[in-house]
Coordinates of N, CA and C in Angstrom, one line a residue:
M1 N 5.7 -8.9 -9.3 CA 6.4 -8.8 -9.8 C 7.8 -10.2 -9.4
T2 N 7.9 -10.7 -9.7 CA 9.1 -11.7 -9.0 C 10.0 -12.1 -10.0
G3 N 10.4 -11.4 -11.3 CA 11.1 -12.1 -12.3 C 12.3 -11.2 -11.7
N4 N 13.4 -12.1 -12.1 CA 14.7 -12.0 -11.8 C 15.3 -10.3 -11.9
K5 N 14.6 -9.5 -12.9 CA 15.3 -8.5 -13.3 C 14.6 -7.2 -12.2
Y6 N 13.9 -7.9 -11.5 CA 13.1 -7.0 -10.8 C 13.6 -6.8 -9.0
T7 N 13.8 -8.5 -8.9 CA 14.0 -8.8 -7.5 C 15.7 -8.9 -7.2
S8 N 16.5 -8.9 -8.2 CA 18.0 -8.8 -7.8 C 18.6 -7.4 -8.2
Q9 N 18.4 -6.5 -8.5 CA 18.5 -4.8 -8.8 C 17.3 -4.0 -8.7
K10 N 17.5 -2.7 -8.5 CA 16.8 -1.8 -8.3 C 16.8 -0.8 -9.7
D11 N 17.5 -1.1 -10.6 CA 17.0 -0.4 -11.7 C 15.8 -0.3 -12.2
Y12 N 14.9 -1.3 -12.1 CA 13.6 -1.4 -12.9 C 12.4 -1.5 -11.7
L13 N 12.9 -1.0 -10.5 CA 12.0 -0.9 -9.5 C 11.4 0.5 -10.1
K14 N 9.7 0.6 -9.7 CA 9.3 2.0 -9.6 C 8.9 2.1 -8.3
R15 N 8.3 3.6 -8.6 CA 7.9 4.6 -7.1 C 6.9 4.1 -6.5
G16 N 6.7 3.5 -5.7 CA 5.5 3.2 -4.9 C 5.4 1.6 -4.8
D17 N 6.4 0.5 -5.6 CA 6.7 -0.3 -5.7 C 7.0 -1.2 -3.9
I18 N 6.1 -1.9 -3.0 CA 6.7 -2.6 -1.8 C 7.3 -3.8 -2.1
L19 N 8.3 -4.2 -1.6 CA 9.1 -5.0 -1.7 C 9.0 -5.9 -0.1
L20 N 8.4 -7.2 -0.6 CA 8.0 -7.9 0.8 C 9.1 -9.1 1.3
N21 N 10.2 -9.0 2.4 CA 10.3 -10.6 2.7 C 9.9 -10.7 3.9
E22 N 8.8 -11.6 4.3 CA 8.2 -11.9 5.3 C 9.0 -12.3 6.3
S23 N 10.1 -12.4 6.4 CA 10.8 -13.2 7.5 C 11.7 -12.1 7.9
A24 N 11.5 -10.9 7.4 CA 12.4 -9.8 7.7 C 11.3 -8.6 7.8
H25 N 11.5 -7.8 6.9 CA 11.2 -6.3 6.5 C 10.2 -6.1 4.9
V26 N 10.1 -4.7 5.2 CA 9.3 -4.7 4.2 C 9.7 -2.9 3.6
V27 N 10.2 -2.8 2.2 CA 10.6 -1.7 1.6 C 9.5 -1.2 0.9
M28 N 9.6 -0.1 0.7 CA 8.7 1.1 -0.3 C 9.7 1.7 -1.2
V29 N 9.3 2.0 -2.4 CA 10.9 2.4 -3.6 C 10.2 3.8 -3.6
L30 N 10.7 4.5 -3.1 CA 10.7 6.2 -3.2 C 11.1 6.8 -4.6
A31 N 12.0 6.0 -5.5 CA 12.1 6.8 -6.6 C 12.1 5.7 -7.6
D32 N 11.8 5.9 -9.5 CA 12.1 5.2 -10.3 C 13.3 4.8 -10.5
G33 N 13.8 3.6 -11.0 CA 15.1 2.8 -11.3 C 15.6 3.7 -12.8
K34 N 16.8 3.3 -12.3 CA 17.5 4.1 -14.1 C 16.7 3.5 -15.2
K35 N 16.5 2.2 -15.3 CA 15.7 1.6 -16.3 C 14.1 1.6 -16.8
V36 N 14.0 2.2 -15.4 CA 12.6 2.0 -15.3 C 11.3 3.1 -16.8
E37 N 10.6 2.6 -17.7 CA 10.2 3.2 -19.0 C 9.2 4.1 -18.5
K38 N 9.3 5.1 -18.8 CA 8.1 6.3 -18.6 C 7.2 6.1 -19.3
S39 N 5.6 5.9 -19.3 CA 4.5 5.2 -19.8 C 4.0 6.9 -19.8
S40 N 3.5 6.8 -21.2 CA 2.6 8.1 -22.1 C 1.0 8.1 -21.5
Q41 N 0.7 6.7 -20.6 CA -0.5 6.4 -20.5 C -0.6 7.2 -19.0
P42 N -1.8 7.7 -19.0 CA -2.1 8.4 -18.0 C -2.6 7.8 -16.7
V43 N -1.9 8.0 -15.0 CA -2.1 6.9 -14.4 C -3.5 7.4 -13.5
E44 N -4.8 6.6 -13.6 CA -5.8 7.0 -12.7 C -5.8 6.8 -11.6
S45 N -6.2 8.2 -11.2 CA -5.8 8.5 -9.9 C -7.0 8.5 -8.9
T46 N -6.8 8.5 -7.4 CA -7.8 8.3 -6.5 C -8.5 9.7 -6.3
K47 N -9.3 10.1 -5.5 CA -9.9 11.6 -5.5 C -8.9 12.4 -4.6
E48 N -8.0 11.9 -4.0 CA -7.1 12.8 -3.2 C -5.9 13.0 -4.6
G49 N -6.0 12.2 -5.7 CA -4.9 12.5 -6.5 C -3.8 11.6 -6.6
F50 N -4.0 10.3 -5.8 CA -2.6 9.5 -6.0 C -2.9 8.2 -6.4
P51 N -2.3 7.7 -7.3 CA -2.8 6.7 -8.2 C -3.1 5.3 -7.7
Y52 N -2.7 5.2 -6.3 CA -3.3 3.8 -5.5 C -2.8 4.3 -3.5
K53 N -4.0 3.3 -3.1 CA -4.1 3.4 -1.7 C -3.2 2.5 -0.9
V54 N -2.5 2.8 0.1 CA -1.8 1.6 0.6 C -1.9 1.7 2.2
K55 N -2.7 0.7 2.9 CA -2.7 0.4 4.0 C -2.4 -0.5 4.7
I56 N -1.3 0.7 6.1 CA -0.4 0.2 6.5 C -0.7 -0.6 8.1
T57 N -0.3 -1.7 8.5 CA -0.7 -2.2 9.2 C 0.0 -2.7 10.6
A58 N 1.2 -1.9 10.7 CA 2.4 -2.3 11.6 C 2.3 -1.4 12.4
K59 N 2.5 -1.7 13.8 CA 2.8 -1.1 14.9 C 3.8 0.2 14.4
S60 N 4.7 0.1 14.2 CA 5.3 0.9 14.0 C 6.0 1.3 12.4
L61 N 6.5 2.4 11.8 CA 7.4 2.2 10.8 C 8.3 3.0 10.7
N62 N 9.3 2.7 9.9 CA 10.6 3.6 10.1 C 10.8 3.3 8.5
V63 N 10.9 5.0 7.9 CA 11.2 5.6 6.6 C 12.5 5.5 6.8
R64 N 13.7 5.2 5.6 CA 15.2 5.1 5.9 C 15.7 6.0 4.5
K65 N 16.8 6.4 4.8 CA 17.2 7.0 3.5 C 17.7 6.1 2.3
S66 N 18.3 4.9 2.7 CA 18.0 3.6 1.8 C 17.5 2.9 2.1
P67 N 17.6 1.4 1.1 CA 16.8 0.2 1.1 C 18.0 -0.9 2.3
T68 N 18.2 -0.1 3.6 CA 19.1 -1.3 4.5 C 18.5 -0.9 5.7
E69 N 18.8 -1.9 6.6 CA 18.6 -1.6 8.6 C 19.3 -0.8 8.8
A70 N 20.6 -0.6 8.3 CA 21.5 0.5 9.1 C 21.7 1.9 8.7
S71 N 20.7 1.8 7.5 CA 20.7 4.0 7.1 C 19.3 4.5 8.1
D72 N 19.8 5.4 8.1 CA 19.1 6.1 8.9 C 18.0 6.6 8.7
I73 N 17.1 7.0 9.6 CA 15.8 6.8 9.7 C 15.6 8.2 9.5
T74 N 14.7 8.7 8.4 CA 14.1 9.5 7.9 C 13.1 10.2 8.6
A75 N 11.7 9.3 8.8 CA 10.6 9.7 9.3 C 10.1 9.0 10.3

């Protein structure tokens, strides 16, 4: 999604969204934003129970407490 409401504010981001800035970094959203509409439709799951799979091909990965480079690393 590239619409302004998704790229300029966090309220519409959904858990699992991946934000890519090709020249700098990648961010994964860990919680739904305040304005995310809850769906009554069930999410199709994989055999592991997750609704999607992600393959990370980075040499290192930092999970941070907030989406800034200055934020503390949690894992």
